Amino acid sequence: MAVRRVLKMGESQLYRRADPVKAFDTPALHALVQDMFDTMVALNGAGLAAPQIGDSLRVVIFGFEANPRYPDVEPVPTTVLINPVLEPLGEEREDGWEGCLSVPGLRGQVSRYKRLRYRGFDARGIEIDRTVEGFHARVVQHECDHLDGILYPMRLADWRLLRFEETMEEPAQPD
Ligand code: NI
């Protein structure tokens, strides 16, 4: 049970493909998940992937009721998702602002699939199968990208849409 250090953009472990979890409901897996929640809650994150705290396993967590870092979005159920498989539903995409605990102080506007089916397992090995949209779908895509070594700035279409948080009130485009 510990708040762990979150790796920052530039640290090589963030760019690896993480390994699948092979054994569920183990003390080691529950301890990892607990550390991830302790860390995410301490930093007001909306989600966290195991590689961000240096464990190269296909484990993500996400969810919040009301999040001061994302004041305008709907709540997302607290979820532990292991060995996830994502299936976009349709071609429709949405632009939205994202932040990342591994990229502190910045926000970027990223295009994601609007609707998504995701499957995987919780820490006890119980299957999860959900169809979601909007910010919930965005969070899942962002967190699962971490398992493939992808940080959101690698998905930016326009570098003007990468910003420091204190400039978020400025117009996005020069006119
Ligand atoms: Ni992130």
PDB file of N, CA, C and O in Angstrom, residues 79-133:
ATOM      1  N   THR A  79     -12.838   1.179 -12.045  1.00  0.00           N
ATOM      2  CA  THR A  79     -12.630  -0.078 -12.765  1.00  0.00           C
ATOM      3  C   THR A  79     -11.168  -0.495 -12.718  1.00  0.00           C
ATOM      4  O   THR A  79     -10.277   0.347 -12.837  1.00  0.00           O
ATOM      5  N   VAL A  80     -10.953  -1.792 -12.534  1.00  0.00           N
ATOM      6  CA  VAL A  80      -9.643  -2.418 -12.752  1.00  0.00           C
ATOM      7  C   VAL A  80      -9.796  -3.260 -14.010  1.00  0.00           C
ATOM      8  O   VAL A  80     -10.678  -4.118 -14.073  1.00  0.00           O
ATOM      9  N   LEU A  81      -8.964  -2.995 -15.001  1.00  0.00           N
ATOM     10  CA  LEU A  81      -9.086  -3.685 -16.287  1.00  0.00           C
ATOM     11  C   LEU A  81      -7.734  -4.289 -16.647  1.00  0.00           C
ATOM     12  O   LEU A  81      -6.737  -3.576 -16.769  1.00  0.00           O
ATOM     13  N   ILE A  82      -7.744  -5.617 -16.801  1.00  0.00           N
ATOM     14  CA  ILE A  82      -6.501  -6.370 -17.006  1.00  0.00           C
ATOM     15  C   ILE A  82      -6.586  -7.113 -18.335  1.00  0.00           C
ATOM     16  O   ILE A  82      -7.648  -7.629 -18.695  1.00  0.00           O
ATOM     17  N   ASN A  83      -5.476  -7.139 -19.037  1.00  0.00           N
ATOM     18  CA  ASN A  83      -5.391  -7.778 -20.357  1.00  0.00           C
ATOM     19  C   ASN A  83      -6.515  -7.287 -21.283  1.00  0.00           C
ATOM     20  O   ASN A  83      -7.236  -8.090 -21.893  1.00  0.00           O
ATOM     21  N   PRO A  84      -6.675  -5.989 -21.401  1.00  0.00           N
ATOM     22  CA  PRO A  84      -7.826  -5.461 -22.130  1.00  0.00           C
ATOM     23  C   PRO A  84      -7.749  -5.714 -23.636  1.00  0.00           C
ATOM     24  O   PRO A  84      -6.665  -5.742 -24.213  1.00  0.00           O
ATOM     25  N   VAL A  85      -8.942  -5.868 -24.207  1.00  0.00           N
ATOM     26  CA  VAL A  85      -9.104  -5.921 -25.666  1.00  0.00           C
ATOM     27  C   VAL A  85     -10.121  -4.843 -26.023  1.00  0.00           C
ATOM     28  O   VAL A  85     -11.235  -4.842 -25.494  1.00  0.00           O
ATOM     29  N   LEU A  86      -9.730  -3.928 -26.905  1.00  0.00           N
ATOM     30  CA  LEU A  86     -10.594  -2.813 -27.301  1.00  0.00           C
ATOM     31  C   LEU A  86     -11.101  -3.033 -28.715  1.00  0.00           C
ATOM     32  O   LEU A  86     -10.345  -3.436 -29.590  1.00  0.00           O
ATOM     33  N   GLU A  87     -12.388  -2.710 -28.888  1.00  0.00           N
ATOM     34  CA  GLU A  87     -13.011  -2.847 -30.203  1.00  0.00           C
ATOM     35  C   GLU A  87     -13.808  -1.581 -30.475  1.00  0.00           C
ATOM     36  O   GLU A  87     -14.895  -1.388 -29.910  1.00  0.00           O
ATOM     37  N   PRO A  88     -13.293  -0.677 -31.319  1.00  0.00           N
ATOM     38  CA  PRO A  88     -14.064   0.522 -31.656  1.00  0.00           C
ATOM     39  C   PRO A  88     -15.373   0.120 -32.331  1.00  0.00           C
ATOM     40  O   PRO A  88     -15.395  -0.826 -33.129  1.00  0.00           O
ATOM     41  N   LEU A  89     -16.460   0.833 -31.993  1.00  0.00           N
ATOM     42  CA  LEU A  89     -17.762   0.574 -32.611  1.00  0.00           C
ATOM     43  C   LEU A  89     -18.048   1.726 -33.561  1.00  0.00           C
ATOM     44  O   LEU A  89     -18.341   2.833 -33.124  1.00  0.00           O
ATOM     45  N   GLY A  90     -17.919   1.474 -34.841  1.00  0.00           N
ATOM     46  CA  GLY A  90     -18.113   2.518 -35.838  1.00  0.00           C
ATOM     47  C   GLY A  90     -16.851   3.326 -36.031  1.00  0.00           C
ATOM     48  O   GLY A  90     -15.852   3.146 -35.332  1.00  0.00           O
ATOM     49  N   GLU A  91     -16.926   4.221 -36.997  1.00  0.00           N
ATOM     50  CA  GLU A  91     -15.758   5.020 -37.375  1.00  0.00           C
ATOM     51  C   GLU A  91     -15.754   6.389 -36.696  1.00  0.00           C
ATOM     52  O   GLU A  91     -14.783   7.130 -36.825  1.00  0.00           O
ATOM     53  N   GLU A  92     -16.849   6.723 -36.007  1.00  0.00           N
ATOM     54  CA  GLU A  92     -16.982   8.083 -35.494  1.00  0.00           C
ATOM     55  C   GLU A  92     -15.928   8.376 -34.437  1.00  0.00           C
ATOM     56  O   GLU A  92     -15.683   7.574 -33.529  1.00  0.00           O
ATOM     57  N   ARG A  93     -15.304   9.555 -34.563  1.00  0.00           N
ATOM     58  CA  ARG A  93     -14.267   9.969 -33.623  1.00  0.00           C
ATOM     59  C   ARG A  93     -14.649  11.313 -33.024  1.00  0.00           C
ATOM     60  O   ARG A  93     -15.473  12.044 -33.580  1.00  0.00           O
ATOM     61  N   GLU A  94     -14.020  11.623 -31.891  1.00  0.00           N
ATOM     62  CA  GLU A  94     -14.284  12.878 -31.186  1.00  0.00           C
ATOM     63  C   GLU A  94     -12.956  13.468 -30.746  1.00  0.00           C
ATOM     64  O   GLU A  94     -12.081  12.730 -30.289  1.00  0.00           O
ATOM     65  N   ASP A  95     -12.855  14.792 -30.844  1.00  0.00           N
ATOM     66  CA  ASP A  95     -11.686  15.473 -30.283  1.00  0.00           C
ATOM     67  C   ASP A  95     -11.972  15.827 -28.832  1.00  0.00           C
ATOM     68  O   ASP A  95     -13.077  16.245 -28.496  1.00  0.00           O
ATOM     69  N   GLY A  96     -10.977  15.673 -27.982  1.00  0.00           N
ATOM     70  CA  GLY A  96     -11.159  16.062 -26.589  1.00  0.00           C
ATOM     71  C   GLY A  96      -9.809  16.300 -25.929  1.00  0.00           C
ATOM     72  O   GLY A  96      -8.790  15.775 -26.360  1.00  0.00           O
ATOM     73  N   TRP A  97      -9.846  17.084 -24.850  1.00  0.00           N
ATOM     74  CA  TRP A  97      -8.618  17.417 -24.124  1.00  0.00           C
ATOM     75  C   TRP A  97      -8.256  16.301 -23.162  1.00  0.00           C
ATOM     76  O   TRP A  97      -9.111  15.770 -22.470  1.00  0.00           O
ATOM     77  N   GLU A  98      -6.990  15.964 -23.139  1.00  0.00           N
ATOM     78  CA  GLU A  98      -6.488  14.932 -22.231  1.00  0.00           C
ATOM     79  C   GLU A  98      -5.291  15.458 -21.471  1.00  0.00           C
ATOM     80  O   GLU A  98      -4.537  16.295 -21.967  1.00  0.00           O
ATOM     81  N   GLY A  99      -5.134  14.919 -20.277  1.00  0.00           N
ATOM     82  CA  GLY A  99      -3.912  15.117 -19.523  1.00  0.00           C
ATOM     83  C   GLY A  99      -3.384  13.749 -19.156  1.00  0.00           C
ATOM     84  O   GLY A  99      -4.028  12.731 -19.404  1.00  0.00           O
ATOM     85  N   CYS A 100      -2.203  13.719 -18.570  1.00  0.00           N
ATOM     86  CA  CYS A 100      -1.605  12.435 -18.209  1.00  0.00           C
ATOM     87  C   CYS A 100      -0.648  12.671 -17.054  1.00  0.00           C
ATOM     88  O   CYS A 100       0.133  13.628 -17.079  1.00  0.00           O
ATOM     89  N   LEU A 101      -0.709  11.809 -16.049  1.00  0.00           N
ATOM     90  CA  LEU A 101       0.170  11.982 -14.897  1.00  0.00           C
ATOM     91  C   LEU A 101       1.640  11.810 -15.267  1.00  0.00           C
ATOM     92  O   LEU A 101       2.505  12.263 -14.530  1.00  0.00           O
ATOM     93  N   SER A 102       1.920  11.215 -16.429  1.00  0.00           N
ATOM     94  CA  SER A 102       3.302  11.093 -16.905  1.00  0.00           C
ATOM     95  C   SER A 102       3.735  12.294 -17.742  1.00  0.00           C
ATOM     96  O   SER A 102       4.906  12.369 -18.149  1.00  0.00           O
ATOM     97  N   VAL A 103       2.780  13.204 -17.990  1.00  0.00           N
ATOM     98  CA  VAL A 103       3.066  14.416 -18.781  1.00  0.00           C
ATOM     99  C   VAL A 103       2.533  15.601 -17.982  1.00  0.00           C
ATOM    100  O   VAL A 103       1.598  16.278 -18.404  1.00  0.00           O
ATOM    101  N   PRO A 104       3.092  15.857 -16.794  1.00  0.00           N
ATOM    102  CA  PRO A 104       2.478  16.825 -15.883  1.00  0.00           C
ATOM    103  C   PRO A 104       2.499  18.245 -16.431  1.00  0.00           C
ATOM    104  O   PRO A 104       3.464  18.645 -17.093  1.00  0.00           O
ATOM    105  N   GLY A 105       1.402  18.959 -16.149  1.00  0.00           N
ATOM    106  CA  GLY A 105       1.341  20.378 -16.504  1.00  0.00           C
ATOM    107  C   GLY A 105       0.848  20.658 -17.902  1.00  0.00           C
ATOM    108  O   GLY A 105       0.653  21.809 -18.268  1.00  0.00           O
ATOM    109  N   LEU A 106       0.638  19.619 -18.697  1.00  0.00           N
ATOM    110  CA  LEU A 106       0.231  19.814 -20.089  1.00  0.00           C
ATOM    111  C   LEU A 106      -1.135  19.193 -20.348  1.00  0.00           C
ATOM    112  O   LEU A 106      -1.548  18.260 -19.657  1.00  0.00           O
ATOM    113  N   ARG A 107      -1.785  19.728 -21.379  1.00  0.00           N
ATOM    114  CA  ARG A 107      -3.012  19.128 -21.912  1.00  0.00           C
ATOM    115  C   ARG A 107      -2.881  19.103 -23.429  1.00  0.00           C
ATOM    116  O   ARG A 107      -2.265  19.995 -24.017  1.00  0.00           O
ATOM    117  N   GLY A 108      -3.496  18.107 -24.030  1.00  0.00           N
ATOM    118  CA  GLY A 108      -3.477  18.032 -25.486  1.00  0.00           C
ATOM    119  C   GLY A 108      -4.816  17.571 -26.007  1.00  0.00           C
ATOM    120  O   GLY A 108      -5.513  16.796 -25.348  1.00  0.00           O
ATOM    121  N   GLN A 109      -5.170  18.078 -27.196  1.00  0.00           N
ATOM    122  CA  GLN A 109      -6.429  17.665 -27.793  1.00  0.00           C
ATOM    123  C   GLN A 109      -6.165  16.488 -28.736  1.00  0.00           C
ATOM    124  O   GLN A 109      -5.375  16.591 -29.676  1.00  0.00           O
ATOM    125  N   VAL A 110      -6.844  15.382 -28.444  1.00  0.00           N
ATOM    126  CA  VAL A 110      -6.574  14.120 -29.134  1.00  0.00           C
ATOM    127  C   VAL A 110      -7.882  13.578 -29.691  1.00  0.00           C
ATOM    128  O   VAL A 110      -8.933  13.680 -29.062  1.00  0.00           O
ATOM    129  N   SER A 111      -7.801  13.003 -30.887  1.00  0.00           N
ATOM    130  CA  SER A 111      -8.953  12.349 -31.501  1.00  0.00           C
ATOM    131  C   SER A 111      -9.025  10.899 -31.027  1.00  0.00           C
ATOM    132  O   SER A 111      -8.034  10.171 -31.083  1.00  0.00           O
ATOM    133  N   ARG A 112     -10.199  10.492 -30.566  1.00  0.00           N
ATOM    134  CA  ARG A 112     -10.413   9.100 -30.120  1.00  0.00           C
ATOM    135  C   ARG A 112     -11.714   8.592 -30.717  1.00  0.00           C
ATOM    136  O   ARG A 112     -12.606   9.376 -31.042  1.00  0.00           O
ATOM    137  N   TYR A 113     -11.837   7.257 -30.780  1.00  0.00           N
ATOM    138  CA  TYR A 113     -13.126   6.674 -31.169  1.00  0.00           C
ATOM    139  C   TYR A 113     -14.175   7.063 -30.155  1.00  0.00           C
ATOM    140  O   TYR A 113     -13.939   7.016 -28.943  1.00  0.00           O
ATOM    141  N   LYS A 114     -15.362   7.405 -30.662  1.00  0.00           N
ATOM    142  CA  LYS A 114     -16.433   7.861 -29.762  1.00  0.00           C
ATOM    143  C   LYS A 114     -17.053   6.699 -29.004  1.00  0.00           C
ATOM    144  O   LYS A 114     -17.363   6.808 -27.817  1.00  0.00           O
ATOM    145  N   ARG A 115     -17.272   5.576 -29.694  1.00  0.00           N
ATOM    146  CA  ARG A 115     -17.920   4.419 -29.062  1.00  0.00           C
ATOM    147  C   ARG A 115     -16.970   3.238 -29.075  1.00  0.00           C
ATOM    148  O   ARG A 115     -16.205   3.050 -30.036  1.00  0.00           O
ATOM    149  N   LEU A 116     -17.066   2.450 -28.021  1.00  0.00           N
ATOM    150  CA  LEU A 116     -16.056   1.423 -27.810  1.00  0.00           C
ATOM    151  C   LEU A 116     -16.660   0.260 -27.032  1.00  0.00           C
ATOM    152  O   LEU A 116     -17.412   0.457 -26.077  1.00  0.00           O
ATOM    153  N   ARG A 117     -16.333  -0.957 -27.452  1.00  0.00           N
ATOM    154  CA  ARG A 117     -16.566  -2.121 -26.599  1.00  0.00           C
ATOM    155  C   ARG A 117     -15.225  -2.525 -26.023  1.00  0.00           C
ATOM    156  O   ARG A 117     -14.221  -2.577 -26.758  1.00  0.00           O
ATOM    157  N   TYR A 118     -15.170  -2.741 -24.729  1.00  0.00           N
ATOM    158  CA  TYR A 118     -13.919  -3.248 -24.160  1.00  0.00           C
ATOM    159  C   TYR A 118     -14.178  -4.454 -23.288  1.00  0.00           C
ATOM    160  O   TYR A 118     -15.222  -4.581 -22.654  1.00  0.00           O
ATOM    161  N   ARG A 119     -13.210  -5.342 -23.343  1.00  0.00           N
ATOM    162  CA  ARG A 119     -13.280  -6.584 -22.578  1.00  0.00           C
ATOM    163  C   ARG A 119     -11.974  -6.790 -21.838  1.00  0.00           C
ATOM    164  O   ARG A 119     -10.937  -6.266 -22.252  1.00  0.00           O
ATOM    165  N   GLY A 120     -12.032  -7.564 -20.787  1.00  0.00           N
ATOM    166  CA  GLY A 120     -10.827  -7.860 -20.021  1.00  0.00           C
ATOM    167  C   GLY A 120     -11.256  -8.542 -18.733  1.00  0.00           C
ATOM    168  O   GLY A 120     -12.332  -9.157 -18.671  1.00  0.00           O
ATOM    169  N   PHE A 121     -10.433  -8.405 -17.713  1.00  0.00           N
ATOM    170  CA  PHE A 121     -10.681  -9.081 -16.433  1.00  0.00           C
ATOM    171  C   PHE A 121     -10.382  -8.126 -15.295  1.00  0.00           C
ATOM    172  O   PHE A 121      -9.539  -7.237 -15.426  1.00  0.00           O
ATOM    173  N   ASP A 122     -11.049  -8.351 -14.159  1.00  0.00           N
ATOM    174  CA  ASP A 122     -10.665  -7.610 -12.964  1.00  0.00           C
ATOM    175  C   ASP A 122      -9.560  -8.386 -12.230  1.00  0.00           C
ATOM    176  O   ASP A 122      -9.077  -9.417 -12.726  1.00  0.00           O
ATOM    177  N   ALA A 123      -9.160  -7.892 -11.064  1.00  0.00           N
ATOM    178  CA  ALA A 123      -7.995  -8.493 -10.384  1.00  0.00           C
ATOM    179  C   ALA A 123      -8.260  -9.913  -9.893  1.00  0.00           C
ATOM    180  O   ALA A 123      -7.335 -10.693  -9.676  1.00  0.00           O
ATOM    181  N   ARG A 124      -9.551 -10.259  -9.729  1.00  0.00           N
ATOM    182  CA  ARG A 124      -9.888 -11.623  -9.316  1.00  0.00           C
ATOM    183  C   ARG A 124     -10.019 -12.569 -10.506  1.00  0.00           C
ATOM    184  O   ARG A 124     -10.239 -13.769 -10.320  1.00  0.00           O
ATOM    185  N   GLY A 125      -9.969 -12.006 -11.716  1.00  0.00           N
ATOM    186  CA  GLY A 125     -10.088 -12.827 -12.916  1.00  0.00           C
ATOM    187  C   GLY A 125     -11.494 -12.899 -13.461  1.00  0.00           C
ATOM    188  O   GLY A 125     -11.786 -13.698 -14.346  1.00  0.00           O
ATOM    189  N   ILE A 126     -12.381 -12.030 -12.946  1.00  0.00           N
ATOM    190  CA  ILE A 126     -13.764 -12.005 -13.422  1.00  0.00           C
ATOM    191  C   ILE A 126     -13.844 -11.159 -14.693  1.00  0.00           C
ATOM    192  O   ILE A 126     -13.260 -10.077 -14.764  1.00  0.00           O
ATOM    193  N   GLU A 127     -14.571 -11.680 -15.679  1.00  0.00           N
ATOM    194  CA  GLU A 127     -14.638 -11.013 -16.978  1.00  0.00           C
ATOM    195  C   GLU A 127     -15.394  -9.693 -16.913  1.00  0.00           C
ATOM    196  O   GLU A 127     -16.391  -9.554 -16.188  1.00  0.00           O
ATOM    197  N   ILE A 128     -14.901  -8.748 -17.697  1.00  0.00           N
ATOM    198  CA  ILE A 128     -15.550  -7.448 -17.883  1.00  0.00           C
ATOM    199  C   ILE A 128     -15.857  -7.328 -19.373  1.00  0.00           C
ATOM    200  O   ILE A 128     -15.003  -7.676 -20.213  1.00  0.00           O
ATOM    201  N   ASP A 129     -17.055  -6.856 -19.679  1.00  0.00           N
ATOM    202  CA  ASP A 129     -17.441  -6.659 -21.089  1.00  0.00           C
ATOM    203  C   ASP A 129     -18.398  -5.473 -21.106  1.00  0.00           C
ATOM    204  O   ASP A 129     -19.536  -5.585 -20.641  1.00  0.00           O
ATOM    205  N   ARG A 130     -17.917  -4.337 -21.606  1.00  0.00           N
ATOM    206  CA  ARG A 130     -18.723  -3.124 -21.554  1.00  0.00           C
ATOM    207  C   ARG A 130     -18.725  -2.425 -22.907  1.00  0.00           C
ATOM    208  O   ARG A 130     -17.724  -2.466 -23.627  1.00  0.00           O
ATOM    209  N   THR A 131     -19.839  -1.758 -23.182  1.00  0.00           N
ATOM    210  CA  THR A 131     -19.933  -0.879 -24.342  1.00  0.00           C
ATOM    211  C   THR A 131     -20.140   0.528 -23.815  1.00  0.00           C
ATOM    212  O   THR A 131     -21.075   0.766 -23.040  1.00  0.00           O
ATOM    213  N   VAL A 132     -19.257   1.445 -24.203  1.00  0.00           N
ATOM    214  CA  VAL A 132     -19.249   2.783 -23.613  1.00  0.00           C
ATOM    215  C   VAL A 132     -19.027   3.824 -24.698  1.00  0.00           C
ATOM    216  O   VAL A 132     -18.696   3.503 -25.846  1.00  0.00           O
ATOM    217  N   GLU A 133     -19.191   5.085 -24.318  1.00  0.00           N
ATOM    218  CA  GLU A 133     -18.917   6.170 -25.263  1.00  0.00           C
ATOM    219  C   GLU A 133     -18.460   7.403 -24.498  1.00  0.00           C
ATOM    220  O   GLU A 133     -18.420   7.414 -23.266  1.00  0.00           O
TER     221      GLU A 133
END
